[in-house]
């Protein structure tokens, strides 16, 4: 039906037109999505090249370095990053780093092998906002072991005394020959190269420890140590160690302990250990004894108040030791125990008796002397009186 220049459509014709429009939208969406998929599917990026693990001679501090792939020249509008994973070979967990740099440095235990892998991450305008990953590039590093495992040193122990002086000691390997001796080398980030110990501790003519010189700012850094050996008749296995020196600090014990008792309240106090360790870095362990009962507690202060369990307790004693707390290190070594400080409940009575007994004897002696003097004086006065009386009577008789 026509009305002027307009045509009135019936319901059937309108349904066909609506269907055609929906089909057109579907075709456009599929075309666009397919184009995007096709575009992303065509983007391929290669992994980094020349990936290697380099040992600069720092006793476990290694460089992981690589070069960008040549294919990245075609993706200058994209952001390029690298995902790096690495670990010691026997470790279950990978450490993961995402970086734009071409080198990464970290410490490893050279007693074990090292493995790492890296791939390229590409994202930005050229990938329509998605992330394109390359395949992995892998590298490994290990030191070829020399000598039997038994020839390594045993029971390595390092202590950073009072946060000032580092001392390490060890035992000789098992079954090593008479001419075997060991040497210690160390490195941390402030040093240009690894240094050898210059002050060895000797035992039966062999090096069994090292006294380190003053170390400039070694705290909160990995401290690397290698102890190797030499012998004309056998190969000696090297040993590698990594420490954080603030975690092996052993400080001096507290001193100047005092204990004050007021009725039921007991005040325990001690001085902060001398040295470079800040007072806020200490935690204290107190062993307190009341007569035959002992208990242990900890505190972050160098003073504490406790309550007596009984007013009849005759002896109260305590000792204190300390170490660096969790606010300044991950761990620490307890100091030696301080000297014992005690309070005795009958000390006043003993002191009083000490003074009263001599005083009583002196007083009694003075009293006796006084009585004797008074008695003698009275007798003397009586004698004088009788003498005067007799003289007076004699004078009366004469006259």
Coordinates of N, CA, C and O in Angstrom, one line a residue, residues 162 251-257 269-284 300-303 320-323 335:
X162 N 79.8 -7.9 69.6 CA 79.4 -6.5 70.0 C 79.2 -5.6 68.7 O 79.4 -4.4 68.8
X251 N 76.5 -9.7 71.8 CA 77.0 -8.5 72.5 C 77.5 -8.9 73.9 O 77.4 -10.1 74.3
X252 N 78.0 -7.9 74.5 CA 78.5 -8.1 75.9 C 77.3 -8.3 76.8 O 76.2 -7.7 76.6
X253 N 77.4 -9.0 78.0 CA 76.3 -9.1 78.9 C 76.1 -7.8 79.6 O 77.0 -7.0 79.8
X254 N 74.9 -7.6 80.1 CA 74.6 -6.4 81.0 C 75.4 -6.5 82.3 O 75.8 -7.5 82.7
X255 N 75.6 -5.3 82.8 CA 76.3 -5.2 84.1 C 75.6 -4.2 85.0 O 74.6 -3.6 84.6
X256 N 76.1 -3.9 86.2 CA 75.6 -3.0 87.1 C 74.1 -3.3 87.5 O 73.2 -2.5 87.4
X257 N 73.9 -4.6 87.8 CA 72.5 -5.0 88.2 C 72.2 -4.5 89.6 O 73.0 -4.4 90.5
X269 N 66.8 -3.8 87.8 CA 67.4 -2.8 86.8 C 68.8 -3.2 86.5 O 69.5 -3.8 87.3
X270 N 69.2 -2.9 85.3 CA 70.6 -3.2 84.8 C 71.0 -2.2 83.7 O 70.1 -1.5 83.1
X271 N 72.3 -2.1 83.5 CA 72.7 -1.1 82.5 C 72.7 -1.7 81.1 O 72.8 -2.9 80.9
X272 N 72.5 -0.8 80.1 CA 72.6 -1.2 78.7 C 74.0 -1.6 78.4 O 74.9 -0.8 78.7
X273 N 74.3 -2.7 77.7 CA 75.7 -3.0 77.4 C 76.4 -1.9 76.6 O 75.7 -1.3 75.7
X274 N 77.6 -1.7 76.9 CA 78.4 -0.7 76.2 C 78.7 -1.1 74.8 O 78.9 -2.3 74.5
X275 N 78.9 -0.2 73.9 CA 79.3 -0.5 72.5 C 78.4 0.2 71.5 O 77.6 1.1 71.9
X276 N 78.6 -0.1 70.2 CA 77.9 0.6 69.2 C 76.4 0.2 69.0 O 75.7 0.8 68.2
X277 N 75.9 -0.8 69.7 CA 74.6 -1.3 69.4 C 73.6 -0.4 70.1 O 73.7 -0.1 71.3
X278 N 72.6 0.2 69.4 CA 71.7 1.1 70.0 C 70.8 0.4 71.0 O 70.5 -0.8 70.9
X279 N 70.4 1.2 72.1 CA 69.6 0.6 73.1 C 68.3 0.0 72.6 O 67.8 -1.0 73.2
X280 N 67.7 0.5 71.6 CA 66.5 0.1 71.1 C 66.6 -1.3 70.4 O 65.6 -1.9 70.1
X281 N 67.8 -1.8 70.1 CA 68.0 -3.0 69.4 C 68.1 -4.2 70.3 O 68.4 -5.3 69.8
X282 N 68.0 -4.1 71.7 CA 68.2 -5.2 72.6 C 66.9 -5.8 73.0 O 65.9 -5.1 73.2
X283 N 66.9 -7.1 73.2 CA 65.9 -7.8 74.0 C 66.6 -8.5 75.1 O 67.8 -9.0 74.9
X284 N 66.0 -8.5 76.3 CA 66.7 -9.1 77.5 C 65.9 -10.3 78.0 O 64.7 -10.3 77.9
X300 N 61.9 -5.7 76.5 CA 62.7 -4.8 75.6 C 63.3 -3.7 76.4 O 64.1 -2.9 75.8
X301 N 63.0 -3.5 77.7 CA 63.5 -2.5 78.5 C 64.6 -3.0 79.4 O 64.7 -4.2 79.7
X302 N 65.4 -2.1 79.9 CA 66.5 -2.5 80.9 C 66.1 -2.3 82.3 O 66.9 -2.0 83.2
X303 N 64.7 -2.4 82.6 CA 64.2 -2.3 83.9 C 62.8 -3.0 83.9 O 62.1 -3.0 82.9
X320 N 70.7 -11.6 84.0 CA 70.2 -11.1 82.7 C 71.2 -11.4 81.6 O 72.4 -11.4 81.8
X321 N 70.7 -11.7 80.4 CA 71.4 -11.8 79.2 C 70.7 -11.1 78.1 O 69.5 -10.8 78.3
X322 N 71.3 -10.9 77.0 CA 70.6 -10.1 75.9 C 71.1 -10.5 74.5 O 72.1 -11.2 74.4
X323 N 70.3 -10.1 73.5 CA 70.7 -10.3 72.1 C 70.0 -9.2 71.3 O 69.1 -8.5 71.8
X335 N 73.9 -13.3 74.6 CA 75.2 -13.0 75.3 C 75.4 -14.0 76.4 O 74.5 -14.8 76.7

